[in-house]
Structures are given as structure tokens and as C-alpha cells.
Short mmCIF file of C-alpha atoms in Angstrom, two decimals:
data_model
loop_
_atom_site.label_atom_id
_atom_site.label_comp_id
_atom_site.label_asym_id
_atom_site.label_seq_id
_atom_site.Cartn_x
_atom_site.Cartn_y
_atom_site.Cartn_z
CA MET T 1 24.31 -13.67 -0.62
CA LEU T 2 27.22 -15.46 1.02
CA HIS T 3 30.11 -16.82 -0.81
CA ALA T 4 32.29 -19.77 0.18
CA GLY T 5 34.19 -18.96 3.34
CA GLU T 6 32.08 -16.03 4.42
CA ARG T 7 29.93 -15.98 7.59
CA ILE T 8 27.03 -14.01 8.99
CA LEU T 9 28.41 -11.44 11.50
CA LEU T 10 25.12 -10.11 12.87
CA GLN T 11 21.44 -11.42 12.75
CA ASP T 12 18.79 -9.24 14.10
CA ALA T 13 15.07 -8.67 13.60
CA VAL T 14 13.26 -5.66 14.64
CA PHE T 15 9.33 -5.14 14.62
CA VAL T 16 8.45 -1.77 13.05
CA PRO T 17 4.77 -1.08 13.15
CA TYR T 18 3.37 0.63 9.99
CA ALA T 19 6.53 0.14 8.00
CA ASN T 20 6.55 -1.37 4.56
CA ILE T 21 3.92 -3.13 2.49
CA ILE T 22 4.25 -6.91 2.38
CA PHE T 23 4.01 -8.64 -0.90
CA ASP T 24 2.93 -12.23 -0.80
CA HIS T 25 1.03 -14.71 -2.96
CA ASP T 26 -2.29 -13.88 -1.19
CA ARG T 27 -1.90 -10.03 -1.77
CA PRO T 28 -3.96 -9.62 -5.06
CA LYS T 29 -7.06 -11.47 -3.65
CA ALA T 30 -6.71 -9.71 -0.31
CA LEU T 31 -6.54 -6.19 -2.03
CA GLU T 32 -9.49 -6.98 -4.09
CA THR T 33 -11.63 -7.81 -1.09
CA VAL T 34 -10.45 -4.74 0.87
CA ARG T 35 -10.80 -2.23 -1.98
CA GLY T 36 -14.14 -3.79 -2.87
CA PHE T 37 -15.52 -3.35 0.65
CA LEU T 38 -14.15 0.24 0.87
CA GLN T 39 -15.63 1.16 -2.39
CA ASP T 40 -18.98 -0.32 -1.39
CA VAL T 41 -19.08 1.83 1.75
CA GLY T 42 -17.88 4.90 -0.14
CA ILE T 43 -14.33 5.21 1.15
CA GLU T 44 -11.69 6.37 -1.20
CA THR T 45 -8.14 5.33 -0.47
CA CYS T 46 -4.88 7.03 -1.58
CA GLY T 47 -1.16 7.19 -0.96
CA ARG T 48 1.31 4.58 -0.02
CA TYR T 49 -0.65 2.91 2.65
CA GLY T 50 -4.13 3.43 1.20
CA GLU T 51 -3.08 1.89 -2.23
CA TRP T 52 -0.86 -0.67 -0.60
CA ALA T 53 1.91 0.14 -2.97
CA TYR T 54 5.44 1.46 -2.88
CA PHE T 55 4.85 5.12 -3.91
CA TRP T 56 7.28 8.03 -4.04
CA THR T 57 6.04 11.38 -2.78
CA ASP T 58 4.84 12.46 -6.18
CA ASP T 59 3.00 9.12 -6.70
CA SER T 60 1.22 9.69 -3.33
CA PHE T 61 0.29 13.21 -4.26
CA LYS T 62 -1.20 12.07 -7.62
CA SER T 63 -3.04 9.27 -5.84
CA GLY T 64 -4.57 11.71 -3.32
CA GLU T 65 -5.63 13.98 -6.15
CA ALA T 66 -7.28 11.15 -8.03
CA ALA T 67 -9.08 10.11 -4.78
CA ALA T 68 -10.33 13.55 -4.25
CA GLU T 69 -11.66 13.84 -7.84
CA ARG T 70 -13.51 10.48 -7.38
CA ALA T 71 -14.95 11.70 -4.10
CA LEU T 72 -16.13 14.96 -5.61
CA ALA T 73 -17.64 13.25 -8.70
CA ARG T 74 -19.53 10.88 -6.38
CA ALA T 75 -20.78 13.77 -4.21
CA GLU T 76 -21.88 15.77 -7.25
CA SER T 77 -23.82 12.76 -8.58
CA ARG T 78 -25.95 12.49 -5.42
CA PRO T 79 -29.48 14.15 -5.56
#
């Protein structure tokens, strides 16, 4: 925030592919659609990009472990 009398010294925008997750008002519905499709075709997602969430390293590890457990359970239930 700028206070009275202050001014912007530098303005710059940089495109960084694969950077951070964007949160907007359409996000919940978009995630529901994407995750539903991936689940329907048997794809497990995990980690920061797969979960579309701000995860620390330990969160990403736990997410990967949970995805592996789901995939193994699904494989074991097949005839």
C-alpha cells in the first residue's frame, strides 16, 4: 500500500510458466470438473500442482503417499 506522498518506483510484470496456483472465483467449479474427469479416467493427482494447492514439501509428500494408496487400492479391487 502506498501512503500519501509516496510513489511507485518500479513497475514490472514477468511471465513465469508453471509458477503459482491462481485463486479466482471460478476455481472451485473448475477444480470439481478437472478432478471429476481425472478420477473418471483413473488418474490420481498429488502434490502442489496435482492438487492445485499451496503445499509445503511435507504436504506434497503426504499427498503423493495418499495418491499411491488410492491407486494401489483401486488396482487390488480389479479382477
